[in-house]
Coordinates of C-alpha atoms in Angstrom, one line a residue:
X223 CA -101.3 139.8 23.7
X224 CA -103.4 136.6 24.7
X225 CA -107.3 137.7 26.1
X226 CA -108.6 135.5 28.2
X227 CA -112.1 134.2 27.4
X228 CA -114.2 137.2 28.7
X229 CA -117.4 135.8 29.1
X230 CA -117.0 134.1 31.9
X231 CA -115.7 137.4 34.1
X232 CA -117.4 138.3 36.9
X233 CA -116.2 140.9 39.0
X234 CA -113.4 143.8 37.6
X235 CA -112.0 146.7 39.4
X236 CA -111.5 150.0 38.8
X237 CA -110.4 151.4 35.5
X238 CA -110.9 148.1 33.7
X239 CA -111.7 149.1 30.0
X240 CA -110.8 152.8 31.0
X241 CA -109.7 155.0 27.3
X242 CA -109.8 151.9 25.0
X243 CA -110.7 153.4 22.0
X244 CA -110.9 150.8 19.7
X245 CA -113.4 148.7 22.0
X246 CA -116.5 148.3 19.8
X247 CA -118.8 146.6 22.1
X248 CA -118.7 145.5 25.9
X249 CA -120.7 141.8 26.3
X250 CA -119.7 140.6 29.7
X251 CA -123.0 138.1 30.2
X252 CA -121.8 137.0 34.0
X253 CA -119.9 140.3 35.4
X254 CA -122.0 141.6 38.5
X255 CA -119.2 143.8 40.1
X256 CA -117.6 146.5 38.2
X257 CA -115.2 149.3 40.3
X258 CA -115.2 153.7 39.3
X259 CA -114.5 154.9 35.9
X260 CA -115.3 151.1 34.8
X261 CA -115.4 151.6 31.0
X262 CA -115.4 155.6 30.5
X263 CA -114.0 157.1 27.3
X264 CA -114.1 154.6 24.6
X265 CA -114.8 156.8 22.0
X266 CA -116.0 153.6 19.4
X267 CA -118.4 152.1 22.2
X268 CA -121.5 151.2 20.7
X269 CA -123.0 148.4 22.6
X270 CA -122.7 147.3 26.2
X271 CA -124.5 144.4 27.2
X272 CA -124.1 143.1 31.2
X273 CA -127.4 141.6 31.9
X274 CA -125.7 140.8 35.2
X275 CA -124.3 143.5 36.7
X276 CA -125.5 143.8 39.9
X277 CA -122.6 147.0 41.6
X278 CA -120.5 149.4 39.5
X279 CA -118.8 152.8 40.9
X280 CA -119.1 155.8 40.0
X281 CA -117.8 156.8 36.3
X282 CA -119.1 153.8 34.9
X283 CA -120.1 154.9 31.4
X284 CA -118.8 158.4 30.8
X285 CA -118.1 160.0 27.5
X286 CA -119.2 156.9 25.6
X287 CA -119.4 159.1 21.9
X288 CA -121.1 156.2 20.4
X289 CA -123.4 154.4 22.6
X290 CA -126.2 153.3 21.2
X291 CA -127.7 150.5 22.9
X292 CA -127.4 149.4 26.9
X293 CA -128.1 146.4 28.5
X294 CA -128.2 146.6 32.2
X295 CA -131.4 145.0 33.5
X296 CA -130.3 143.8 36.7
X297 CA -128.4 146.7 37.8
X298 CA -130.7 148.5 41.1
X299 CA -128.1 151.7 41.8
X300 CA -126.0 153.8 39.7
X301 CA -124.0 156.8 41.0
X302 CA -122.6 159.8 39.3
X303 CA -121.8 160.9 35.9
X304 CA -123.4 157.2 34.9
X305 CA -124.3 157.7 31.6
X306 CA -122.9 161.6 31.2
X307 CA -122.7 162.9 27.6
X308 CA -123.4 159.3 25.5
X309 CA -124.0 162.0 23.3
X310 CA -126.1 159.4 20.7
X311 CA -127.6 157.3 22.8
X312 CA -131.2 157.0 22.4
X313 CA -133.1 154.8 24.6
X314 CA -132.4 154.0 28.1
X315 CA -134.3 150.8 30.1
X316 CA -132.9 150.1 33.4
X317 CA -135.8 148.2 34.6
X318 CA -134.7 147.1 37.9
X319 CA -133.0 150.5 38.6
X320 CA -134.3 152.2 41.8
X321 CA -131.6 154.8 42.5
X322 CA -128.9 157.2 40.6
X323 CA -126.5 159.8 41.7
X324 CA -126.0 163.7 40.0
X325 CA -125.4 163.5 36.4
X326 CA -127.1 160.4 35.5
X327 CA -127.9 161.0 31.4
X328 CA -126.6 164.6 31.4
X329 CA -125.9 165.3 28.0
X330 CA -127.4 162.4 26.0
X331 CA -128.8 164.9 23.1
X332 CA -130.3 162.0 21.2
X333 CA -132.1 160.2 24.6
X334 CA -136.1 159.7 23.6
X335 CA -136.8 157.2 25.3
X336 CA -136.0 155.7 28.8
X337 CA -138.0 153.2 31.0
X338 CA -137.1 153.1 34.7
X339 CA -140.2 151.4 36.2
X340 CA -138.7 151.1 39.5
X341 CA -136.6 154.2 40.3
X342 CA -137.4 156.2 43.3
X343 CA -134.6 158.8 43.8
X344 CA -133.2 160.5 40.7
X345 CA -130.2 163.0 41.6
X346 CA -129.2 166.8 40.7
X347 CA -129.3 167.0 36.9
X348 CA -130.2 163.6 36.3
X349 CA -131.9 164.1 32.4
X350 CA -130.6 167.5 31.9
X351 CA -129.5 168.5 28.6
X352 CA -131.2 165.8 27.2
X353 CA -133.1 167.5 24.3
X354 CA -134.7 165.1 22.3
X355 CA -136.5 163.4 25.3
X356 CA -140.2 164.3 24.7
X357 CA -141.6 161.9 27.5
X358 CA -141.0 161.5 30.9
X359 CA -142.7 158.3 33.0
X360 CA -141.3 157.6 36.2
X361 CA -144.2 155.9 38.1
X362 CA -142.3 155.0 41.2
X363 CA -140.3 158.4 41.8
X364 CA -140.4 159.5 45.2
X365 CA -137.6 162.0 45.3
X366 CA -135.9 164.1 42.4
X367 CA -133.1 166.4 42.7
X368 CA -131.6 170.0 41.5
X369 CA -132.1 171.2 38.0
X370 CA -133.2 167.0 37.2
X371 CA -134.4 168.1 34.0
X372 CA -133.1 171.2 33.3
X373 CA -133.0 172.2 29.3
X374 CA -135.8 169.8 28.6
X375 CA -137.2 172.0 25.7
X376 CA -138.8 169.2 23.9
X377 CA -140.6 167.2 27.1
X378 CA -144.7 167.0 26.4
X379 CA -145.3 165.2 29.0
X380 CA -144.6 163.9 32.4
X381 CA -145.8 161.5 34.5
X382 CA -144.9 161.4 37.9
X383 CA -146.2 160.6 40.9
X384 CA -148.7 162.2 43.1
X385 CA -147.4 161.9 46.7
X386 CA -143.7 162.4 45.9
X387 CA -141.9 162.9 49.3
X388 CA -138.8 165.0 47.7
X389 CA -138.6 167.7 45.5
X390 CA -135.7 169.5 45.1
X391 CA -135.2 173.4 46.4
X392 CA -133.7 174.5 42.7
X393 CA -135.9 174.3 39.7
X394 CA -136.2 170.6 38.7
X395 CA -137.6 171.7 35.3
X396 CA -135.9 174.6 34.6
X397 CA -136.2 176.0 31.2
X398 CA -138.8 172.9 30.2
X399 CA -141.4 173.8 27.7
X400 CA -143.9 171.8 29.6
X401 CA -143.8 173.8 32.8

């Protein structure tokens, strides 16, 4: 099989790098569209770089076992099950990010860190599950959905804004030490 040079890729459609297990790392510097269930379930996935990436559907980065590091700083909206169970990813910055669906980092056990300056609506479950996380700034946040940080047993602290317009109508921070 011939590959063509990837790094010069800029729009893929749904399914691309869908269950390929063997793919270590994702570096697509110039790809700004991405369609659903773009790279889900690549079990060896430890490095995703698309500095680019402007639109991807939902799906995108879904069961990714061995995620470690993510590269996404252009990317403003992310819908559901984005980043659900990256079971060891660690640290999260999305800093042009202003919107995500339900199930953003559901299931990232290892997530400590994150840095979403800009995000203003975070969706039903958005950092549930996510038991490591200890610290929660979100400076910008205007509304939060259902059970958004449900299981958070190990968050100290959490900064969010005064005037929020949204809170959701089921337990944002159910079973959360801090609450």
């Amino acid at each position: 099989v011939n590959i063509p040079d990837l790094s010069l890729v800029e729009s893929v459609g749904n399914n691309c790098f869908y269950n390929c297990y063997s793919l270590n790392e994702l570096n697509l510097p110039k790809l700004n569209t991405a369609g659903t269930y773009f790279c889900n379930y690549n079990y060896s996935m430890s490095k995703i770089n698309l500095p680019l990436l402007q639109n991807v559907g939902d799906n995108s980065f879904n069961q990714l076992n061995s995620l470690k590091t993510v590269n996404l700083e252009s990317l403003e909206i992310l819908y559901d099950n984005a980043f659900h169970s990256a079971f060891p990813l660690e640290t999260i910055e999305l800093p042009a990010l202003i919107n995500t669906g339900d199930y953003f980092c559901r299931g990232c056990y290892k997530l400590n860190n994150m840095n979403l300056p800009l995000l203003e609506v975070a969706g039903n479950y958005f950092f549930a599950d996510c038991y490591s996380l200890k610290s929660v700034k979100l400076p910008s946040l205007q509304s939060v959905g259902d059970y958004a940080f449900y299981n958070g047993r190990n968050i100290e602290y959490a900064d969010l804004p005064e005037l929020m317009t949204t809170w959701s109508f089921t337990a944002p921070f159910f079973n959360c030490s801090i609450i």
